[in-house]
């Protein structure tokens, strides 16, 4: 089938899914989980082929992301069962208005319709995204990376078998068969067939979608996250938060990339920081963090001097850009100029500066005295996550089930005219 | 100033507006209302110039929309005062989560930032949009039609005088000085300067924005609204609703354009309908409604036979397309194929068919036994309206103050790391 034919089949599956009860959707999720386990051997075999084909063409980190084993499949199965256990976001009456003329208006949560997810090579995204979409009443069209195609296809086939066993259309979940760029273009332009496009991947993919999509699109992921250490900060707390935010998992979007330090504490704090992130980490057997300093920080540290792009780069690596600023306002201004709107943190003991920072920094998540690494659906108590929105329209920050719904107004009358 | 310079000035006004309290915003609205009254003579003079220049180049209906008089200015002043009286949508804590690790997460309503409104020649949109934007903490950039430019500029200058009197930056409200298409293009591409673009106007403008905007954009307005008269309908109620939905104000987006009638009642109902919309309206001194019938309706009525586009046209006129359908499911399918997602109504005495219709019709407002004409911010109890969204992302249906906000997560800790 062409991509367009696949999208038409997906759209055609929407009414049946709209009619499904919460119980039917949960039964389908359970059957999908069972089918994944049942087809574990097929999936692992497909994955071995993908890994063998990818070896030598992509990095070892990518190979590790791509590789499945029985415990990772168990994780996927467990993920589906967890989604089944979450409350159904569809059909909730968000507001009720009774008008003087007798009209009763109910603002009611409804699915988006067809949600298309473009992602790279992590196989678990296939089952996570399918489960979240199904629970929120959305038909899901998956367009995965070509390195993981055999694996994702085997997973999708198992999920579709589960759907059929539960009496729902198999086309509630489908995998786009064309792995060329053409299919992404078709998804971006499919007005009337794709109700929401979610690109999950590198900045190139996300930029291409935002620039070219004619269908509604939610921008996810890119995180140039900032930490600001205020003059009044508890400096030990600051060191803990900085090391955690930068180095606990540098490859993720909620890792910090830029540190701003108040000028009044720079001479005292920056040497402690360098010790903690360099020598002390080596002593603990950990990879040290390279500091790229602006002129003022370099004057204190003799650190490597930052290049022209270092304050606008998502390093996703053991690298931290460091600048000295004159005030909390200067920190806020720097963030306004360089942030991607994901997560930023202030470390301060000043209530007033915390208030300024949280009210003026225009990002999805703004922290006081905590690590940016908490920006995550699970950590926020949403139970699951389809990605992290860095835009302001519709959903911002971690997107769980509710963020995959829209609403409509249902109005009941007895002949009212205006 | 160039359009881009105007946008930069608008963005620069955001922090001051973010810092303003509800009381300061209300004082500014009050001062804006006073300034409009104070400058009534200037505004009327500017309007006379616009009307004189437009005469002969646009229709009399357009001239009437463009023309201001003291009572219309009073209406604008009253509109601003009403917005001041509404609750502040910003700063509301939408949800609070306390996590086991002690993090306290507050999901908090925040302004979008810079909201750009592209509209046509109705002068009152200038003050309505400015008031709604200001109350919701948004800086507002207005790009009106060139026929009303002098009027809109005079209104904007008065509003800016009011802002200054209340101690807020004048650039919280500005009117784009370039009335060529270039300025709309600049608005559509101003990533980082325009946080939300709202086109209010004809389908051409809206289509151009949706196709070309790189900034977040909310699609408003176009309404091909459907009425479905079920087999079980109270036929007198149906006649009242149809006449009201079609003919009470045909030029607005919530007016009905298409009528679907169940085949079992077509032979009885359609002649009554024709009588009501044609001869009876003439008898009452009203303009009759022209019926454009599909093959099956024409077989009953000998009405004018519909052309190929009549079921996909927003007539905005005394014209109604009429088709006969076999069932409520067929009506739902017809609507799925032809609706713009604005408002649709079923007239029925069957609970089951009402349930099917409201759950399967994918539009912003779905009515049971009431006229589509109620889709309106005031009628829904929102107090005001920036337009009616026909999309599913972010806001759907009438957009009031809350729909002009986004949210962010503010997270307070005491050193938590992950």
PDB file of C-alpha atoms in Angstrom, chain A residues 95-106 412, chain B residues 379-381:
ATOM      1  CA  UNK A  95     -17.052  21.720  32.050  1.00  0.00           C
ATOM      2  CA  UNK A  96     -20.812  21.985  32.125  1.00  0.00           C
ATOM      3  CA  UNK A  97     -22.676  25.215  31.542  1.00  0.00           C
ATOM      4  CA  UNK A  98     -26.418  25.612  31.961  1.00  0.00           C
ATOM      5  CA  UNK A  99     -27.565  28.670  30.066  1.00  0.00           C
ATOM      6  CA  UNK A 100     -30.574  30.806  31.065  1.00  0.00           C
ATOM      7  CA  UNK A 101     -32.292  29.720  27.822  1.00  0.00           C
ATOM      8  CA  UNK A 102     -32.164  26.095  28.949  1.00  0.00           C
ATOM      9  CA  UNK A 103     -29.267  24.978  26.758  1.00  0.00           C
ATOM     10  CA  UNK A 104     -26.967  22.528  28.506  1.00  0.00           C
ATOM     11  CA  UNK A 105     -23.396  22.787  27.184  1.00  0.00           C
ATOM     12  CA  UNK A 106     -20.889  20.060  27.968  1.00  0.00           C
ATOM     13  CA  UNK A 412     -28.561  19.764  24.236  1.00  0.00           C
TER      14      UNK A 412
ATOM     15  CA  UNK B 379     -23.804  32.457  24.129  1.00  0.00           C
ATOM     16  CA  UNK B 380     -21.474  29.831  25.643  1.00  0.00           C
ATOM     17  CA  UNK B 381     -20.970  31.983  28.721  1.00  0.00           C
TER      18      UNK B 381
END
